[in-house]
CSV table of C-alpha atoms and ligand atoms in Angstrom, one decimal:
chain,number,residue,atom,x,y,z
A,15,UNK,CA,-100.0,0.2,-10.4
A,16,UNK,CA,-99.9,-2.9,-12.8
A,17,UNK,CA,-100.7,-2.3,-16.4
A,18,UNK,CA,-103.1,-4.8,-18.0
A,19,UNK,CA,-102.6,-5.1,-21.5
A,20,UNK,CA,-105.2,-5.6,-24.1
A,21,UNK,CA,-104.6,-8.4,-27.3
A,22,UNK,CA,-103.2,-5.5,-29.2
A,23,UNK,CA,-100.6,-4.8,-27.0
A,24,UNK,CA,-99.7,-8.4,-26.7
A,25,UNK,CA,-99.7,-8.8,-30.1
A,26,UNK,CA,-97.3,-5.6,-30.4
A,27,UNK,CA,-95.1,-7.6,-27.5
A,28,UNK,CA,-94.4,-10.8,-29.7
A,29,UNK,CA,-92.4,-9.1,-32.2
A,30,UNK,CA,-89.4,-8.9,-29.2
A,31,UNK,CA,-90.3,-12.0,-28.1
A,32,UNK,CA,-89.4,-13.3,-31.7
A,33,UNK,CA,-86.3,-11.6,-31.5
A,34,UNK,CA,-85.2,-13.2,-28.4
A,35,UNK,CA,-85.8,-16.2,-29.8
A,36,UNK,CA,-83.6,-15.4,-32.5
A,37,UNK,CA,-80.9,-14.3,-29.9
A,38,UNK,CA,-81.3,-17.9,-27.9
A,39,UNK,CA,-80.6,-19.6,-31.8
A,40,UNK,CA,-77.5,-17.3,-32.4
A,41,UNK,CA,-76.1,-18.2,-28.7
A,42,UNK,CA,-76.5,-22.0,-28.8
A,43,UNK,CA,-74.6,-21.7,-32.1
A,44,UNK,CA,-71.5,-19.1,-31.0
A,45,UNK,CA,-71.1,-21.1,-27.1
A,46,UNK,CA,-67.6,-22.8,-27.2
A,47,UNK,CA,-64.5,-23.1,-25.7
A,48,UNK,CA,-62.8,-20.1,-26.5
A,49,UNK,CA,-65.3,-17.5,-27.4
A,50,UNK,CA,-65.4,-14.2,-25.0
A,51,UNK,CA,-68.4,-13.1,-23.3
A,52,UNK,CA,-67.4,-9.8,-25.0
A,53,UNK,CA,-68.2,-11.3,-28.9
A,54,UNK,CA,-71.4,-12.8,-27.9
A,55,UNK,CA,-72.5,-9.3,-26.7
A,56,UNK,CA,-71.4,-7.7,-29.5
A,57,UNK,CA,-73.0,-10.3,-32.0
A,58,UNK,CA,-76.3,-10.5,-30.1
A,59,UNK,CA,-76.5,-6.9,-30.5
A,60,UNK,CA,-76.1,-6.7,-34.2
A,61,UNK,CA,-78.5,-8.7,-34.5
A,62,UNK,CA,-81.1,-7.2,-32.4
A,63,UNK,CA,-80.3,-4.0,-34.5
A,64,UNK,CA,-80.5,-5.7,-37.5
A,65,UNK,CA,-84.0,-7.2,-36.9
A,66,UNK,CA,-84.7,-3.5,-36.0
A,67,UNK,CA,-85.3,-3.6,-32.1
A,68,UNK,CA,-83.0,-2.2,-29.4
A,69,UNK,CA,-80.7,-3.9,-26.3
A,70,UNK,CA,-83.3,-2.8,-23.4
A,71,UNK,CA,-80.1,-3.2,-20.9
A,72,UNK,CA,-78.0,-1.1,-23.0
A,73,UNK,CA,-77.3,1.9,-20.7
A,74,UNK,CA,-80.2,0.9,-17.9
A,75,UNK,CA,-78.9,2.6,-14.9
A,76,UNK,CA,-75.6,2.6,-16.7
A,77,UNK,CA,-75.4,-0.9,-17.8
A,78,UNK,CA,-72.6,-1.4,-20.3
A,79,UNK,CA,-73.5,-4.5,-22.3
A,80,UNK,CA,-76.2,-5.6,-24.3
A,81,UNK,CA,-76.7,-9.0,-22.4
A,82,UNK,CA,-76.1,-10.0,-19.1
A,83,UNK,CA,-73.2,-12.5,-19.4
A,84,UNK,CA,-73.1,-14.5,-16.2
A,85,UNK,CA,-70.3,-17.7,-15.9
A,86,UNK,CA,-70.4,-20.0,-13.3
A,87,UNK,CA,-70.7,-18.8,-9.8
A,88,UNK,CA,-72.2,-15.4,-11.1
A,89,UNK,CA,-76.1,-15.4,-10.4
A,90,UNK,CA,-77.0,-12.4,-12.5
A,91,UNK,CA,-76.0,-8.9,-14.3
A,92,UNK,CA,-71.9,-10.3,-15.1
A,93,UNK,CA,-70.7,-7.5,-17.6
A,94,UNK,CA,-69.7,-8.8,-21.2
A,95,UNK,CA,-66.2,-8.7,-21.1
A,96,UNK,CA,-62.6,-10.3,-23.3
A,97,UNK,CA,-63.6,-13.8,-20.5
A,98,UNK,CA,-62.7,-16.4,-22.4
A,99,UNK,CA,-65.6,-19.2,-22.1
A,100,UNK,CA,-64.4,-22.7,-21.3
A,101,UNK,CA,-65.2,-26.1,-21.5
A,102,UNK,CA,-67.1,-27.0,-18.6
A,103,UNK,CA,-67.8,-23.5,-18.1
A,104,UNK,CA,-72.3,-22.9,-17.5
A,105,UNK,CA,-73.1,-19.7,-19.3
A,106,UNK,CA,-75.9,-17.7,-18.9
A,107,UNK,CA,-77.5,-14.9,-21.0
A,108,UNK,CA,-80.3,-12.7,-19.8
A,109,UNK,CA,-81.1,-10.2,-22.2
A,110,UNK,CA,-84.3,-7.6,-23.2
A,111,UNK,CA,-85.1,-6.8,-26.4
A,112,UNK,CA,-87.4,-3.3,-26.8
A,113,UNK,CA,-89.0,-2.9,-30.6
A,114,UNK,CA,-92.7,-1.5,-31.1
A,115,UNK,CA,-92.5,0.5,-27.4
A,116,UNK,CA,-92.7,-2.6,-25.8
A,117,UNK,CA,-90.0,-5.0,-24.1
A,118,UNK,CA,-89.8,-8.7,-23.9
A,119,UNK,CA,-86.9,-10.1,-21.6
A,120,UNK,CA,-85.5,-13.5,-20.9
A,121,UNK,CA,-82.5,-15.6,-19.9
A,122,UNK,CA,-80.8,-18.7,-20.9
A,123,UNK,CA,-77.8,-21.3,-19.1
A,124,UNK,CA,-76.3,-22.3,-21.8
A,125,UNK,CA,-73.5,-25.6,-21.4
A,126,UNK,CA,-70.0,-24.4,-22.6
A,127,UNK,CA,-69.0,-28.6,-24.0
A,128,UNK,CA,-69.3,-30.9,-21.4
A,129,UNK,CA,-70.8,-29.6,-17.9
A,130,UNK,CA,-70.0,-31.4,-14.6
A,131,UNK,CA,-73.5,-34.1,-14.1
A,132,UNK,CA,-74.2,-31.8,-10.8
A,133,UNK,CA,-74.2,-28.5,-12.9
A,134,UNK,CA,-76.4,-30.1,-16.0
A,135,UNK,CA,-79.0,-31.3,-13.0
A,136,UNK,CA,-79.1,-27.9,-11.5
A,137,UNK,CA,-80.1,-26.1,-15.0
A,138,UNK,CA,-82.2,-28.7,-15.9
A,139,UNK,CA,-84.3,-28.3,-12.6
A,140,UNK,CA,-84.0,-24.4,-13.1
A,141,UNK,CA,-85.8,-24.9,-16.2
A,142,UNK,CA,-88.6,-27.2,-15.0
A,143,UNK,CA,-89.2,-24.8,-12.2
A,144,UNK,CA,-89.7,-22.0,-15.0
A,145,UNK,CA,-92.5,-24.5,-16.4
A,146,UNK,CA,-94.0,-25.5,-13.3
A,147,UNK,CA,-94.3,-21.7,-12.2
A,148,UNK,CA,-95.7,-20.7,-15.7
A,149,UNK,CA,-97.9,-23.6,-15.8
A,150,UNK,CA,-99.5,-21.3,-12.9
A,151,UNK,CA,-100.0,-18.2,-15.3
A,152,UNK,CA,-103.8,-18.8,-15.8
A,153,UNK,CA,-106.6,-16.2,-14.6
A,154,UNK,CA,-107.9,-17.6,-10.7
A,155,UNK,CA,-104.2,-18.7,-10.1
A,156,UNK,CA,-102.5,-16.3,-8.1
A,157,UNK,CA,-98.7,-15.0,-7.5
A,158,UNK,CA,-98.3,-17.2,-4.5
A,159,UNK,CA,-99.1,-19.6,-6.8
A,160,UNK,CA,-95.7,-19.3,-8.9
A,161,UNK,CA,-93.9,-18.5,-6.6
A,162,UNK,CA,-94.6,-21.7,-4.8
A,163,UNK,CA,-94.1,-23.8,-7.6
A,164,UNK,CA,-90.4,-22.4,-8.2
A,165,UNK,CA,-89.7,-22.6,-4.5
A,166,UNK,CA,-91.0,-26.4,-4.5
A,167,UNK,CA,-88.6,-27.4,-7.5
A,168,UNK,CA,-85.7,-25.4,-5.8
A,169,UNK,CA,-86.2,-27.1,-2.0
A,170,UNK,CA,-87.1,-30.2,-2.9
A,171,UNK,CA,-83.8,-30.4,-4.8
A,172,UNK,CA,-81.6,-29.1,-1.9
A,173,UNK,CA,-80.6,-25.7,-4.0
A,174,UNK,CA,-80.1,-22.2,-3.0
A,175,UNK,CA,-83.8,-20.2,-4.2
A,176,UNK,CA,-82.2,-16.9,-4.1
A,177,UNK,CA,-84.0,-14.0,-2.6
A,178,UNK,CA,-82.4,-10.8,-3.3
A,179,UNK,CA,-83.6,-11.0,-7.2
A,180,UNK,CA,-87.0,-11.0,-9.0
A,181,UNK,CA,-89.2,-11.7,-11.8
A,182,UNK,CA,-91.5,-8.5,-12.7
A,183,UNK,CA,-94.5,-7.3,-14.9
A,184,UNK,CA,-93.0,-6.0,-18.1
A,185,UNK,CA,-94.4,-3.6,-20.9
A,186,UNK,CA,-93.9,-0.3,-22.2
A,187,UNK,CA,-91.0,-0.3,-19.1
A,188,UNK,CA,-88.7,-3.4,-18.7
A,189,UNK,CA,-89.4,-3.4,-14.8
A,190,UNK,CA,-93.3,-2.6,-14.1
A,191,UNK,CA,-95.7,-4.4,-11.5
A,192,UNK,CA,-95.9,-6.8,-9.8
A,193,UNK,CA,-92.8,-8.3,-8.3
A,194,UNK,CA,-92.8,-12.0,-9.0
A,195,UNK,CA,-90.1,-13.4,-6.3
A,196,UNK,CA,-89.2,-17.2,-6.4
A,197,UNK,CA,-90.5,-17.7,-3.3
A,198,UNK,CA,-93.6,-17.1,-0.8
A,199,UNK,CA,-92.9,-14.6,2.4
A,200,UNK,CA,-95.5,-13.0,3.9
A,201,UNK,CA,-94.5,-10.1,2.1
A,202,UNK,CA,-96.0,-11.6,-1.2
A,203,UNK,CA,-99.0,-13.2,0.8
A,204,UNK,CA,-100.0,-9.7,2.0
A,205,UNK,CA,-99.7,-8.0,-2.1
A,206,UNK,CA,-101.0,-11.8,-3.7
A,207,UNK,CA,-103.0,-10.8,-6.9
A,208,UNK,CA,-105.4,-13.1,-8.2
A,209,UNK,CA,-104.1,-13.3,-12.3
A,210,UNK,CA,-106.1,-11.7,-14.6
A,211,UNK,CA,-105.9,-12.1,-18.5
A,212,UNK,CA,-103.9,-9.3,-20.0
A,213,UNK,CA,-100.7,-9.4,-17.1
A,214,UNK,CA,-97.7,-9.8,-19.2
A,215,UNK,CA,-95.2,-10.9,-16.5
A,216,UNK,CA,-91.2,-12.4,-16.5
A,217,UNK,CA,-90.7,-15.4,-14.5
A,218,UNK,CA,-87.0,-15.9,-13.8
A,219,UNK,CA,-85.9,-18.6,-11.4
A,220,UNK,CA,-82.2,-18.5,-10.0
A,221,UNK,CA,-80.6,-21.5,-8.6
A,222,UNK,CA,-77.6,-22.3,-6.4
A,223,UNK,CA,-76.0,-25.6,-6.5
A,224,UNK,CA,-74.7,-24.0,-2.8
A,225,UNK,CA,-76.4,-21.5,-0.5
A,226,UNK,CA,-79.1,-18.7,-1.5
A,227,UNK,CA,-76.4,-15.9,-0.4
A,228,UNK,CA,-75.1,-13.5,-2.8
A,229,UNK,CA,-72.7,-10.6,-3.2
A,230,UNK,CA,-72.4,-7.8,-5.8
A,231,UNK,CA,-68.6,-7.7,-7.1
A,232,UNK,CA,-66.8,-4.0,-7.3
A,233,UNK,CA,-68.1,-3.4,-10.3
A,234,UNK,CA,-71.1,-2.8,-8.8
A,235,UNK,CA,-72.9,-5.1,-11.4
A,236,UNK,CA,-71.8,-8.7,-11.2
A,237,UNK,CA,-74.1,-10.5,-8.7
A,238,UNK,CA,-71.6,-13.8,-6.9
A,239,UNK,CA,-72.8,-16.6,-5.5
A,240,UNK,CA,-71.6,-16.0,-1.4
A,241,UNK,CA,-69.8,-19.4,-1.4
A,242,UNK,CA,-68.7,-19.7,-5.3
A,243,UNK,CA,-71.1,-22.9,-6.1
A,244,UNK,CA,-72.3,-22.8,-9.3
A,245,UNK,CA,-75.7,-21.0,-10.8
A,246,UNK,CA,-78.2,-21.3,-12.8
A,247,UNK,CA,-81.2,-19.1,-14.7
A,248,UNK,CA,-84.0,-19.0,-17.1
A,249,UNK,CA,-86.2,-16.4,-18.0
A,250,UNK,CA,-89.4,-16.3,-20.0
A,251,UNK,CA,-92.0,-13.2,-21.0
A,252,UNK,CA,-95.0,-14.4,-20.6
A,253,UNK,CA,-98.9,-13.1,-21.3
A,254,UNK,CA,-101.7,-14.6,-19.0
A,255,UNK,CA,-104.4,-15.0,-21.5
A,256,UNK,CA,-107.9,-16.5,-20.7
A,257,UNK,CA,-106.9,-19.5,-22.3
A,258,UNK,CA,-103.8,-19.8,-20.1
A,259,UNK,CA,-100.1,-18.5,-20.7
A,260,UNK,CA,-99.0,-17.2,-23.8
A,261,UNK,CA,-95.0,-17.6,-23.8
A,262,UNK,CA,-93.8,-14.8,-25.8
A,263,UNK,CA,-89.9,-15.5,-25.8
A,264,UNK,CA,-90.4,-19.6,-27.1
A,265,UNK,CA,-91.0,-20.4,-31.2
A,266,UNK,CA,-93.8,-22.8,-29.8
A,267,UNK,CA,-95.4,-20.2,-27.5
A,268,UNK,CA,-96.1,-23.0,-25.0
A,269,UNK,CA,-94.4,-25.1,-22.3
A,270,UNK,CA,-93.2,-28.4,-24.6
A,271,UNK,CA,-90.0,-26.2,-25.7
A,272,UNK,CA,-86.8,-27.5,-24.6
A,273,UNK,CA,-84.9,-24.9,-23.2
A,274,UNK,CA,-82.4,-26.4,-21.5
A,275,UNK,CA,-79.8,-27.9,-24.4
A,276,UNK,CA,-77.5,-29.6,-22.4
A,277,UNK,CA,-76.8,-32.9,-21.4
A,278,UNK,CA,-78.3,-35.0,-18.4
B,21,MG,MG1,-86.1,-9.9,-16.0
């Protein structure tokens, strides 16, 4: 059942949006050569604490870290570990803030120095798909809708969409209706919604600079791409407002914010 959530809820919802905004400041400022994936985690949650909100992932199904740290070839849910990030390396942090009963959850590639032109195209294209798709979050638009306009950016680039891994309605639970995939099947065409004002939904486009396919490490966490090629991956909470979206994770709540901060 989806959950549609009056303006007091939304306005409940912004206070961990502001926090993950606060997180996306700390990490552009701690990303160099040499820094582990384990201090990031460890200095995101501080201050997630300290602004009095909690690590959503902390412990969901058993998750160890705080963020998502995901280098590289890993698409999504790498474990925070002593991984020394290095120059060249593409780091990405997905992380969920709950404060107030309600969760707000997004994700950032960050450049480590200098990425490869190739790698700096295929975040920067990650990130306009996450625009175009939430340029769609307005009521009489539907889910095909985003999903279509991910997909498009994706293909018409040559990159790997991937499949396996969704965006999602998001509330009082991190994970509630609907699925939002990054692309239309006939599954989604037989479930497409018309949006209505009061879905609060996460939009999270994945890219492969290779193939779509994926594979989950032995730690039964870190998602791979199939054929090592680099990937990319931005997240944003949004609300669906009758005015059009609401972005709850960006300082300017709306689509002129730059989130992708590295070079190209
Ligand atoms: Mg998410």
């Amino acid at each position: 059942m989806i959950s549609y959530k009056s303006q007091r809820e939304i306005d409940k919802m912004r206070a961990a949006g502001r926090i993950i905004i606060q997180v996306f400041d700390l990490v552009g400022e701690l990303v160099r050569p040499g820094i582990t994936t384990g201090e990031i985690d460890a200095r995101v949650e501080e201050l997630i604490r300290s602004e009095g909100g909690k690590p959503s992932f902390k412990g969901y199904h058993g998750f160890p870290g705080s963020i998502c740290a995901s280098v590289n070839d890993e698409v999504v849910h790498g474990i925070p570990s002593d991984r020394v990030l290095k120059e060249g390396d593409l780091f990405t942090i997905d992380v969920g803030v709950i404060v107030r009963g309600y969760h707000g959850d997004a994700a950032r590639s960050f450049a480590v120095g200098g990425v490869p032109d190739e790698v700096a195209r295929l975040a920067e294209v990650t990130a306009q798909a996450l625009n175009d798709a939430i340029g769609n979050c307005r009521p009489t638009k539907r889910l095909t809708d985003i999903a279509l306009a991910v997909e498009t950016q994706g293909r018409d680039h040559g990159y790997g969409v991937v499949e396996q891994y969704v965006g999602h309605g998001i509330g009082t639970q991190l994970h509630e209706e609907p699925q939002v995939p990054n692309y239309v099947s006939d599954e989604l065409k037989k479930r497409d919604l018309v949006l209505k004002a009061g879905l609060v939904i996460a939009i999270e486009p994945m890219f492969n600079l290779g193939t779509a396919a994926t594979k989950t490490l032995e730690d039964d966490w870190t998602v791979v791409t199939a054929d090592g090629c680099c990937s990319a991956h931005f997240e944003d909470t949004i609300a669906i407002t009758a005015d059009g979206p609401e972005i709850l994770t960006r300082p300017e709540a709306q689509l002129d914010h730059r989130i992708w901060t590295g070079s190209h």
